[in-house]
Amino acid sequence: MRKFLPFGVVALLLVAFTVYAQGQQTQTWKGWISDSSCAAKGTSAQHKECAIKCVKEKGASWVFVSLPAKDVLKIHNQDVVNPDADLDQEVQVSGHITDDGSLHVDSISPIK
């Protein structure tokens, strides 16, 4: 029985590392950049000016709204969002989910 204990520990550590690594893998989503005040209600081209105002003047933060589920994820690295280029259109976002559940964005590109 004691011979199997080290193997069990190694197997458990391997499973834990695999689960952790999967959380850090880069993934790609389609959706909209919005503000935290409006979130999923801000998934339209007409919402651009409102989103910019909410973030710059009212303390809101940038969020990503995935489609079609409309899941709202806070963007971890807020400075990656370029309001002139990233708002008012559907985008593709690449990144990973951080330990706190926010989305760390590596890139944002428009869907053509």
Short mmCIF file of N, CA and C in Angstrom, two decimals:
data_model
loop_
_atom_site.label_atom_id
_atom_site.label_comp_id
_atom_site.label_asym_id
_atom_site.label_seq_id
_atom_site.Cartn_x
_atom_site.Cartn_y
_atom_site.Cartn_z
N MET A 1 0.83 -1.21 0.00
CA MET A 1 0.00 0.00 0.00
C MET A 1 0.86 1.25 0.00
N ARG A 2 1.97 1.24 0.77
CA ARG A 2 2.82 2.43 0.84
C ARG A 2 3.53 2.70 -0.48
N LYS A 3 3.70 1.69 -1.31
CA LYS A 3 4.36 1.88 -2.59
C LYS A 3 3.52 2.77 -3.50
N PHE A 4 2.21 2.72 -3.34
CA PHE A 4 1.33 3.48 -4.21
C PHE A 4 1.15 4.92 -3.76
N LEU A 5 1.48 5.24 -2.53
CA LEU A 5 1.31 6.60 -2.02
C LEU A 5 2.07 7.64 -2.83
N PRO A 6 3.37 7.45 -3.14
CA PRO A 6 4.07 8.46 -3.96
C PRO A 6 3.43 8.62 -5.34
N PHE A 7 2.97 7.52 -5.93
CA PHE A 7 2.34 7.61 -7.24
C PHE A 7 1.03 8.39 -7.17
N GLY A 8 0.31 8.21 -6.10
CA GLY A 8 -0.94 8.95 -5.91
C GLY A 8 -0.70 10.45 -5.75
N VAL A 9 0.35 10.79 -5.02
CA VAL A 9 0.70 12.20 -4.83
C VAL A 9 1.12 12.82 -6.15
N VAL A 10 1.94 12.11 -6.91
CA VAL A 10 2.38 12.61 -8.21
C VAL A 10 1.19 12.78 -9.15
N ALA A 11 0.28 11.82 -9.17
CA ALA A 11 -0.90 11.91 -10.02
C ALA A 11 -1.77 13.10 -9.62
N LEU A 12 -1.95 13.31 -8.34
CA LEU A 12 -2.75 14.43 -7.86
C LEU A 12 -2.12 15.76 -8.25
N LEU A 13 -0.81 15.89 -8.12
CA LEU A 13 -0.11 17.11 -8.51
C LEU A 13 -0.21 17.34 -10.02
N LEU A 14 -0.12 16.28 -10.79
CA LEU A 14 -0.24 16.40 -12.24
C LEU A 14 -1.63 16.90 -12.64
N VAL A 15 -2.66 16.37 -12.03
CA VAL A 15 -4.03 16.82 -12.31
C VAL A 15 -4.20 18.28 -11.91
N ALA A 16 -3.70 18.67 -10.75
CA ALA A 16 -3.82 20.06 -10.29
C ALA A 16 -3.09 21.00 -11.23
N PHE A 17 -1.90 20.64 -11.69
CA PHE A 17 -1.16 21.49 -12.62
C PHE A 17 -1.90 21.60 -13.95
N THR A 18 -2.47 20.53 -14.44
CA THR A 18 -3.20 20.55 -15.71
C THR A 18 -4.40 21.48 -15.62
N VAL A 19 -5.15 21.42 -14.54
CA VAL A 19 -6.31 22.30 -14.36
C VAL A 19 -5.86 23.75 -14.30
N TYR A 20 -4.79 24.04 -13.57
CA TYR A 20 -4.27 25.41 -13.49
C TYR A 20 -3.82 25.91 -14.86
N ALA A 21 -3.10 25.07 -15.59
CA ALA A 21 -2.59 25.48 -16.91
C ALA A 21 -3.73 25.75 -17.89
N GLN A 22 -4.80 24.99 -17.81
CA GLN A 22 -5.93 25.22 -18.71
C GLN A 22 -6.56 26.58 -18.46
N GLY A 23 -6.57 27.04 -17.23
CA GLY A 23 -7.10 28.35 -16.91
C GLY A 23 -6.25 29.48 -17.47
N GLN A 24 -4.97 29.21 -17.74
CA GLN A 24 -4.06 30.22 -18.25
C GLN A 24 -3.91 30.17 -19.77
N GLN A 25 -4.54 29.22 -20.43
CA GLN A 25 -4.42 29.11 -21.88
C GLN A 25 -5.13 30.25 -22.58
N THR A 26 -4.53 30.71 -23.66
CA THR A 26 -5.14 31.75 -24.46
C THR A 26 -6.36 31.19 -25.17
N GLN A 27 -7.45 31.93 -25.10
CA GLN A 27 -8.70 31.56 -25.76
C GLN A 27 -9.17 32.73 -26.59
N THR A 28 -10.12 32.49 -27.47
CA THR A 28 -10.67 33.54 -28.32
C THR A 28 -12.18 33.56 -28.17
N TRP A 29 -12.73 34.77 -28.05
CA TRP A 29 -14.17 34.96 -27.94
C TRP A 29 -14.62 36.03 -28.93
N LYS A 30 -15.90 35.99 -29.27
CA LYS A 30 -16.52 37.04 -30.09
C LYS A 30 -17.54 37.75 -29.22
N GLY A 31 -17.63 39.08 -29.40
CA GLY A 31 -18.59 39.85 -28.62
C GLY A 31 -18.37 41.33 -28.78
N TRP A 32 -18.67 42.08 -27.73
CA TRP A 32 -18.62 43.54 -27.74
C TRP A 32 -17.84 44.06 -26.53
N ILE A 33 -17.16 45.17 -26.70
CA ILE A 33 -16.57 45.90 -25.57
C ILE A 33 -17.64 46.89 -25.11
N SER A 34 -17.90 46.90 -23.83
CA SER A 34 -18.92 47.79 -23.26
C SER A 34 -18.37 48.36 -21.96
N ASP A 35 -19.21 49.11 -21.26
CA ASP A 35 -18.84 49.64 -19.95
C ASP A 35 -19.57 48.86 -18.86
N SER A 36 -19.02 48.87 -17.66
CA SER A 36 -19.60 48.07 -16.58
C SER A 36 -20.97 48.58 -16.13
N SER A 37 -21.29 49.82 -16.41
CA SER A 37 -22.61 50.34 -16.02
C SER A 37 -23.73 49.74 -16.88
N CYS A 38 -23.49 49.64 -18.17
CA CYS A 38 -24.52 49.14 -19.08
C CYS A 38 -24.33 47.67 -19.44
N ALA A 39 -23.11 47.20 -19.41
CA ALA A 39 -22.77 45.80 -19.69
C ALA A 39 -23.44 45.30 -20.97
N ALA A 40 -24.29 44.27 -20.87
CA ALA A 40 -24.89 43.66 -22.06
C ALA A 40 -25.82 44.61 -22.80
N LYS A 41 -26.35 45.62 -22.12
CA LYS A 41 -27.21 46.59 -22.81
C LYS A 41 -26.40 47.47 -23.75
N GLY A 42 -25.07 47.46 -23.63
CA GLY A 42 -24.21 48.30 -24.44
C GLY A 42 -23.66 47.62 -25.68
N THR A 43 -24.30 46.56 -26.12
CA THR A 43 -23.81 45.83 -27.29
C THR A 43 -24.44 46.35 -28.58
N SER A 44 -24.16 47.60 -28.89
CA SER A 44 -24.64 48.20 -30.14
C SER A 44 -23.71 49.33 -30.55
N ALA A 45 -23.74 49.65 -31.82
CA ALA A 45 -22.90 50.72 -32.34
C ALA A 45 -23.30 52.07 -31.74
N GLN A 46 -24.55 52.24 -31.40
CA GLN A 46 -25.04 53.51 -30.86
C GLN A 46 -24.58 53.76 -29.42
N HIS A 47 -23.99 52.80 -28.79
CA HIS A 47 -23.62 52.92 -27.37
C HIS A 47 -22.21 53.49 -27.16
N LYS A 48 -21.48 53.72 -28.20
CA LYS A 48 -20.07 54.11 -28.09
C LYS A 48 -19.85 55.34 -27.21
N GLU A 49 -20.53 56.43 -27.49
CA GLU A 49 -20.33 57.68 -26.75
C GLU A 49 -20.72 57.54 -25.28
N CYS A 50 -21.79 56.82 -25.04
CA CYS A 50 -22.23 56.58 -23.65
C CYS A 50 -21.18 55.79 -22.88
N ALA A 51 -20.64 54.74 -23.51
CA ALA A 51 -19.62 53.91 -22.85
C ALA A 51 -18.38 54.73 -22.52
N ILE A 52 -17.94 55.54 -23.47
CA ILE A 52 -16.75 56.36 -23.24
C ILE A 52 -17.00 57.32 -22.08
N LYS A 53 -18.16 57.95 -22.05
CA LYS A 53 -18.49 58.89 -20.98
C LYS A 53 -18.54 58.18 -19.62
N CYS A 54 -19.17 57.02 -19.58
CA CYS A 54 -19.27 56.29 -18.31
C CYS A 54 -17.90 55.90 -17.76
N VAL A 55 -16.99 55.48 -18.64
CA VAL A 55 -15.66 55.08 -18.18
C VAL A 55 -14.83 56.29 -17.78
N LYS A 56 -14.85 57.33 -18.60
CA LYS A 56 -13.99 58.50 -18.34
C LYS A 56 -14.50 59.40 -17.23
N GLU A 57 -15.84 59.53 -17.10
CA GLU A 57 -16.39 60.50 -16.17
C GLU A 57 -17.13 59.91 -14.97
N LYS A 58 -17.58 58.68 -15.07
CA LYS A 58 -18.45 58.14 -14.01
C LYS A 58 -17.86 56.93 -13.28
N GLY A 59 -16.61 56.61 -13.55
CA GLY A 59 -15.95 55.54 -12.79
C GLY A 59 -16.27 54.13 -13.23
N ALA A 60 -16.93 53.95 -14.37
CA ALA A 60 -17.19 52.60 -14.87
C ALA A 60 -15.88 52.02 -15.42
N SER A 61 -15.87 50.74 -15.67
CA SER A 61 -14.70 50.10 -16.25
C SER A 61 -15.11 49.37 -17.53
N TRP A 62 -14.11 49.03 -18.34
CA TRP A 62 -14.39 48.30 -19.58
C TRP A 62 -14.70 46.85 -19.25
N VAL A 63 -15.67 46.31 -19.96
CA VAL A 63 -16.04 44.90 -19.84
C VAL A 63 -16.15 44.30 -21.24
N PHE A 64 -16.08 42.99 -21.30
CA PHE A 64 -16.31 42.28 -22.54
C PHE A 64 -17.59 41.49 -22.40
N VAL A 65 -18.47 41.61 -23.39
CA VAL A 65 -19.74 40.87 -23.40
C VAL A 65 -19.64 39.83 -24.51
N SER A 66 -19.57 38.56 -24.13
CA SER A 66 -19.43 37.50 -25.13
C SER A 66 -20.78 37.20 -25.77
N LEU A 67 -20.72 36.82 -27.02
CA LEU A 67 -21.93 36.45 -27.75
C LEU A 67 -21.84 34.99 -28.14
N PRO A 68 -22.93 34.28 -28.18
CA PRO A 68 -24.31 34.73 -28.01
C PRO A 68 -24.79 34.70 -26.56
N ALA A 69 -23.99 34.19 -25.64
CA ALA A 69 -24.44 34.00 -24.26
C ALA A 69 -24.61 35.30 -23.47
N LYS A 70 -23.97 36.38 -23.92
CA LYS A 70 -23.98 37.67 -23.23
C LYS A 70 -23.40 37.59 -21.82
N ASP A 71 -22.37 36.74 -21.67
CA ASP A 71 -21.62 36.70 -20.42
C ASP A 71 -20.79 37.97 -20.34
N VAL A 72 -20.75 38.59 -19.16
CA VAL A 72 -20.03 39.84 -18.97
C VAL A 72 -18.77 39.56 -18.15
N LEU A 73 -17.61 39.91 -18.73
CA LEU A 73 -16.34 39.71 -18.05
C LEU A 73 -15.63 41.04 -17.91
N LYS A 74 -15.22 41.38 -16.69
CA LYS A 74 -14.43 42.59 -16.48
C LYS A 74 -13.08 42.40 -17.15
N ILE A 75 -12.63 43.44 -17.82
CA ILE A 75 -11.33 43.39 -18.47
C ILE A 75 -10.25 43.72 -17.46
N HIS A 76 -9.33 42.80 -17.27
CA HIS A 76 -8.28 42.92 -16.26
C HIS A 76 -7.32 44.07 -16.58
N ASN A 77 -6.86 44.15 -17.81
CA ASN A 77 -5.91 45.18 -18.23
C ASN A 77 -6.66 46.26 -19.02
N GLN A 78 -7.24 47.19 -18.29
CA GLN A 78 -8.11 48.22 -18.85
C GLN A 78 -7.45 49.04 -19.96
N ASP A 79 -6.17 49.25 -19.87
CA ASP A 79 -5.47 50.10 -20.84
C ASP A 79 -5.38 49.49 -22.24
N VAL A 80 -5.73 48.22 -22.40
CA VAL A 80 -5.68 47.57 -23.71
C VAL A 80 -6.82 48.05 -24.62
N VAL A 81 -7.89 48.57 -24.02
CA VAL A 81 -9.05 49.01 -24.81
C VAL A 81 -8.77 50.36 -25.45
N ASN A 82 -8.93 50.42 -26.76
CA ASN A 82 -8.82 51.67 -27.52
C ASN A 82 -10.24 52.05 -27.93
N PRO A 83 -10.86 53.01 -27.24
CA PRO A 83 -12.26 53.33 -27.52
C PRO A 83 -12.52 53.69 -28.98
N ASP A 84 -11.60 54.38 -29.62
CA ASP A 84 -11.81 54.77 -31.01
C ASP A 84 -11.86 53.57 -31.95
N ALA A 85 -11.09 52.55 -31.67
CA ALA A 85 -11.01 51.39 -32.56
C ALA A 85 -11.84 50.20 -32.12
N ASP A 86 -12.09 50.04 -30.81
CA ASP A 86 -12.67 48.81 -30.30
C ASP A 86 -14.16 48.87 -29.99
N LEU A 87 -14.72 50.06 -29.92
CA LEU A 87 -16.15 50.17 -29.61
C LEU A 87 -16.97 50.27 -30.89
N ASP A 88 -18.25 50.19 -30.77
CA ASP A 88 -19.27 50.33 -31.81
C ASP A 88 -19.23 49.25 -32.89
N GLN A 89 -18.66 48.08 -32.55
CA GLN A 89 -18.62 46.97 -33.49
C GLN A 89 -18.38 45.66 -32.74
N GLU A 90 -18.75 44.58 -33.38
CA GLU A 90 -18.45 43.27 -32.81
C GLU A 90 -16.96 43.01 -33.00
N VAL A 91 -16.33 42.44 -31.96
CA VAL A 91 -14.89 42.21 -31.99
C VAL A 91 -14.57 40.76 -31.62
N GLN A 92 -13.35 40.39 -31.93
CA GLN A 92 -12.80 39.13 -31.48
C GLN A 92 -11.71 39.44 -30.47
N VAL A 93 -11.78 38.83 -29.31
CA VAL A 93 -10.84 39.07 -28.23
C VAL A 93 -10.08 37.79 -27.93
N SER A 94 -8.77 37.91 -27.81
CA SER A 94 -7.93 36.78 -27.39
C SER A 94 -7.34 37.12 -26.03
N GLY A 95 -7.30 36.13 -25.16
CA GLY A 95 -6.75 36.33 -23.83
C GLY A 95 -7.00 35.13 -22.95
N HIS A 96 -6.92 35.33 -21.65
CA HIS A 96 -7.18 34.25 -20.70
C HIS A 96 -7.89 34.80 -19.46
N ILE A 97 -8.55 33.91 -18.78
CA ILE A 97 -9.25 34.26 -17.54
C ILE A 97 -8.25 34.22 -16.39
N THR A 98 -8.23 35.29 -15.60
CA THR A 98 -7.30 35.37 -14.47
C THR A 98 -7.90 34.67 -13.26
N ASP A 99 -7.11 34.57 -12.21
CA ASP A 99 -7.56 33.91 -10.98
C ASP A 99 -8.78 34.59 -10.36
N ASP A 100 -8.91 35.91 -10.56
CA ASP A 100 -10.06 36.61 -9.98
C ASP A 100 -11.29 36.61 -10.90
N GLY A 101 -11.22 35.89 -12.02
CA GLY A 101 -12.37 35.76 -12.91
C GLY A 101 -12.47 36.84 -13.98
N SER A 102 -11.52 37.76 -14.01
CA SER A 102 -11.54 38.79 -15.04
C SER A 102 -10.80 38.28 -16.28
N LEU A 103 -10.98 39.00 -17.38
CA LEU A 103 -10.40 38.62 -18.65
C LEU A 103 -9.15 39.46 -18.91
N HIS A 104 -8.00 38.80 -19.01
CA HIS A 104 -6.76 39.49 -19.39
C HIS A 104 -6.70 39.42 -20.91
N VAL A 105 -6.78 40.57 -21.56
CA VAL A 105 -6.86 40.64 -23.02
C VAL A 105 -5.47 40.74 -23.63
N ASP A 106 -5.20 39.86 -24.59
CA ASP A 106 -3.95 39.93 -25.35
C ASP A 106 -4.15 40.76 -26.62
N SER A 107 -5.32 40.61 -27.25
CA SER A 107 -5.59 41.38 -28.47
C SER A 107 -7.09 41.54 -28.68
N ILE A 108 -7.42 42.64 -29.36
CA ILE A 108 -8.80 42.93 -29.76
C ILE A 108 -8.77 43.25 -31.24
N SER A 109 -9.60 42.59 -32.02
CA SER A 109 -9.65 42.90 -33.45
C SER A 109 -11.10 42.89 -33.93
N PRO A 110 -11.42 43.76 -34.88
CA PRO A 110 -12.79 43.81 -35.39
C PRO A 110 -13.12 42.55 -36.19
N ILE A 111 -14.38 42.16 -36.15
CA ILE A 111 -14.86 41.04 -36.96
C ILE A 111 -15.35 41.65 -38.28
N LYS A 112 -14.82 41.16 -39.35
CA LYS A 112 -15.16 41.71 -40.65
C LYS A 112 -16.20 40.90 -41.35
#
